[in-house]
Amino acid sequence: MIDHTLPGSAEVALVMLGGKVPAIGPLIDSRQEAVRIARYFMEKINALADRSRFFQILTARQSDGRYALLLQGEGVVMEVLHIDELQLRRFRKVFRRGLFILTVFFKGETGMECLAVTDGLGAVIYTPG
């Protein structure tokens, strides 16, 4: 069962927090919608973690040429993001440590803002070894 969490057309942002930890997530126009999506992510990831102690991160090529980023646990697959090939390469490069933050970004008054920084909303995803 695949749980679709976002509209396929959402833009995706990838930044390095503190110069070391990659944060990736959709870029949403409004802060209110970004908070709603971040809370939904957290709820779904908590449910996934309750069902499975271990999960893996997968990518699947789509018919439109982009890639779906998936979290897979025991019997559950959560479709997290849709990224293009350049973003996929960048993500793989920074993900080598096995750690990233899944969060949501929004277009604020001073530019793009990250909910992991402004509100502490995001899920730390770690896959050992």
Short mmCIF file of C-alpha atoms in Angstrom, two decimals:
data_model
loop_
_atom_site.label_atom_id
_atom_site.label_comp_id
_atom_site.label_asym_id
_atom_site.label_seq_id
_atom_site.Cartn_x
_atom_site.Cartn_y
_atom_site.Cartn_z
CA MET A 1 0.00 0.00 0.00
CA ILE A 2 1.45 3.37 -1.02
CA ASP A 3 0.45 6.40 1.02
CA HIS A 4 0.59 9.49 -1.19
CA THR A 5 1.36 12.54 0.91
CA LEU A 6 1.81 15.42 -1.51
CA PRO A 7 0.52 16.74 -4.79
CA GLY A 8 2.98 15.66 -7.46
CA SER A 9 3.57 19.22 -8.64
CA ALA A 10 5.07 20.57 -5.40
CA GLU A 11 8.53 22.11 -5.75
CA VAL A 12 11.23 20.58 -3.56
CA ALA A 13 13.97 22.37 -1.64
CA LEU A 14 17.22 20.82 -0.42
CA VAL A 15 19.49 22.76 1.95
CA MET A 16 22.29 21.94 4.35
CA LEU A 17 21.49 22.94 7.93
CA GLY A 18 24.55 23.95 9.86
CA GLY A 19 26.55 23.07 6.76
CA LYS A 20 26.31 19.37 7.68
CA VAL A 21 22.77 18.01 7.84
CA PRO A 22 20.66 17.89 4.67
CA ALA A 23 17.07 19.05 4.98
CA ILE A 24 14.70 18.24 2.13
CA GLY A 25 11.04 18.88 1.62
CA PRO A 26 8.35 20.54 -0.40
CA LEU A 27 8.36 24.28 -0.94
CA ILE A 28 4.87 25.61 -0.21
CA ASP A 29 3.50 29.10 -0.85
CA SER A 30 1.92 29.69 2.57
CA ARG A 31 3.24 29.11 6.06
CA GLN A 32 -0.12 27.78 7.23
CA GLU A 33 -0.21 25.08 4.53
CA ALA A 34 3.46 24.23 5.18
CA VAL A 35 2.73 23.65 8.89
CA ARG A 36 -0.26 21.46 8.00
CA ILE A 37 1.87 19.32 5.67
CA ALA A 38 4.74 19.09 8.18
CA ARG A 39 2.38 17.86 10.89
CA TYR A 40 0.91 15.35 8.44
CA PHE A 41 4.44 14.09 7.64
CA MET A 42 5.21 13.70 11.33
CA GLU A 43 1.94 11.83 11.95
CA LYS A 44 2.54 9.43 9.04
CA ILE A 45 6.18 8.83 9.94
CA ASN A 46 5.25 8.14 13.57
CA ALA A 47 2.65 5.63 12.35
CA LEU A 48 5.25 4.04 10.08
CA ALA A 49 7.74 3.85 12.96
CA ASP A 50 5.09 2.23 15.19
CA ARG A 51 4.53 -0.52 12.62
CA SER A 52 8.16 -1.11 11.72
CA ARG A 53 11.38 -0.57 13.63
CA PHE A 54 13.32 -0.56 10.40
CA PHE A 55 12.57 1.07 7.11
CA GLN A 56 14.49 1.91 4.01
CA ILE A 57 14.62 4.82 1.62
CA LEU A 58 13.88 4.00 -1.99
CA THR A 59 13.68 5.94 -5.21
CA ALA A 60 11.43 5.00 -8.10
CA ARG A 61 11.57 6.50 -11.56
CA GLN A 62 8.24 7.88 -12.71
CA SER A 63 6.79 8.12 -16.20
CA ASP A 64 7.32 11.92 -16.24
CA GLY A 65 11.10 11.50 -15.78
CA ARG A 66 11.13 12.53 -12.13
CA TYR A 67 11.76 10.25 -9.16
CA ALA A 68 9.59 9.43 -6.18
CA LEU A 69 11.37 9.31 -2.82
CA LEU A 70 9.79 6.54 -0.74
CA LEU A 71 10.06 5.35 2.86
CA GLN A 72 9.30 1.62 3.12
CA GLY A 73 8.59 -0.29 6.31
CA GLU A 74 6.87 -3.59 6.99
CA GLY A 75 4.03 -3.64 4.48
CA VAL A 76 3.79 0.14 4.21
CA VAL A 77 5.30 2.49 1.66
CA MET A 78 5.10 6.23 2.19
CA GLU A 79 5.61 8.35 -0.92
CA VAL A 80 7.33 11.43 0.41
CA LEU A 81 8.56 13.62 -2.44
CA HIS A 82 8.86 13.90 -6.19
CA ILE A 83 12.28 15.12 -7.31
CA ASP A 84 14.04 15.56 -10.61
CA GLU A 85 17.27 13.80 -11.54
CA LEU A 86 19.52 16.71 -10.51
CA GLN A 87 17.88 16.90 -7.08
CA LEU A 88 18.20 13.13 -6.74
CA ARG A 89 21.94 13.31 -7.45
CA ARG A 90 22.38 16.17 -4.97
CA PHE A 91 20.36 14.29 -2.35
CA ARG A 92 22.36 11.07 -2.80
CA LYS A 93 25.60 13.02 -2.49
CA VAL A 94 24.65 14.64 0.84
CA PHE A 95 22.83 11.56 2.17
CA ARG A 96 26.02 9.50 2.41
CA ARG A 97 26.03 9.97 6.18
CA GLY A 98 22.67 8.20 6.34
CA LEU A 99 20.94 11.15 7.99
CA PHE A 100 18.58 13.82 6.73
CA ILE A 101 15.68 15.92 7.93
CA LEU A 102 12.37 15.65 6.16
CA THR A 103 10.69 19.02 6.62
CA VAL A 104 8.68 21.62 4.77
CA PHE A 105 9.77 24.97 3.41
CA PHE A 106 7.61 28.00 2.79
CA LYS A 107 7.96 31.31 0.98
CA GLY A 108 8.32 33.88 3.75
CA GLU A 109 8.74 37.63 3.69
CA THR A 110 12.53 37.37 3.57
CA GLY A 111 12.69 34.41 1.18
CA MET A 112 12.51 30.67 1.69
CA GLU A 113 12.12 29.56 5.30
CA CYS A 114 12.53 26.08 6.78
CA LEU A 115 10.03 24.79 9.36
CA ALA A 116 12.74 22.62 10.94
CA VAL A 117 14.52 25.85 11.85
CA THR A 118 11.62 28.22 12.53
CA ASP A 119 9.23 25.81 14.33
CA GLY A 120 11.21 22.63 14.98
CA LEU A 121 8.88 20.75 12.61
CA GLY A 122 10.50 17.93 10.74
CA ALA A 123 11.45 14.30 11.07
CA VAL A 124 15.05 13.18 11.41
CA ILE A 125 15.48 10.15 9.16
CA TYR A 126 18.49 7.97 9.90
CA THR A 127 19.44 4.76 8.18
CA PRO A 128 22.53 3.10 9.69
CA GLY A 129 25.22 1.54 7.57
#
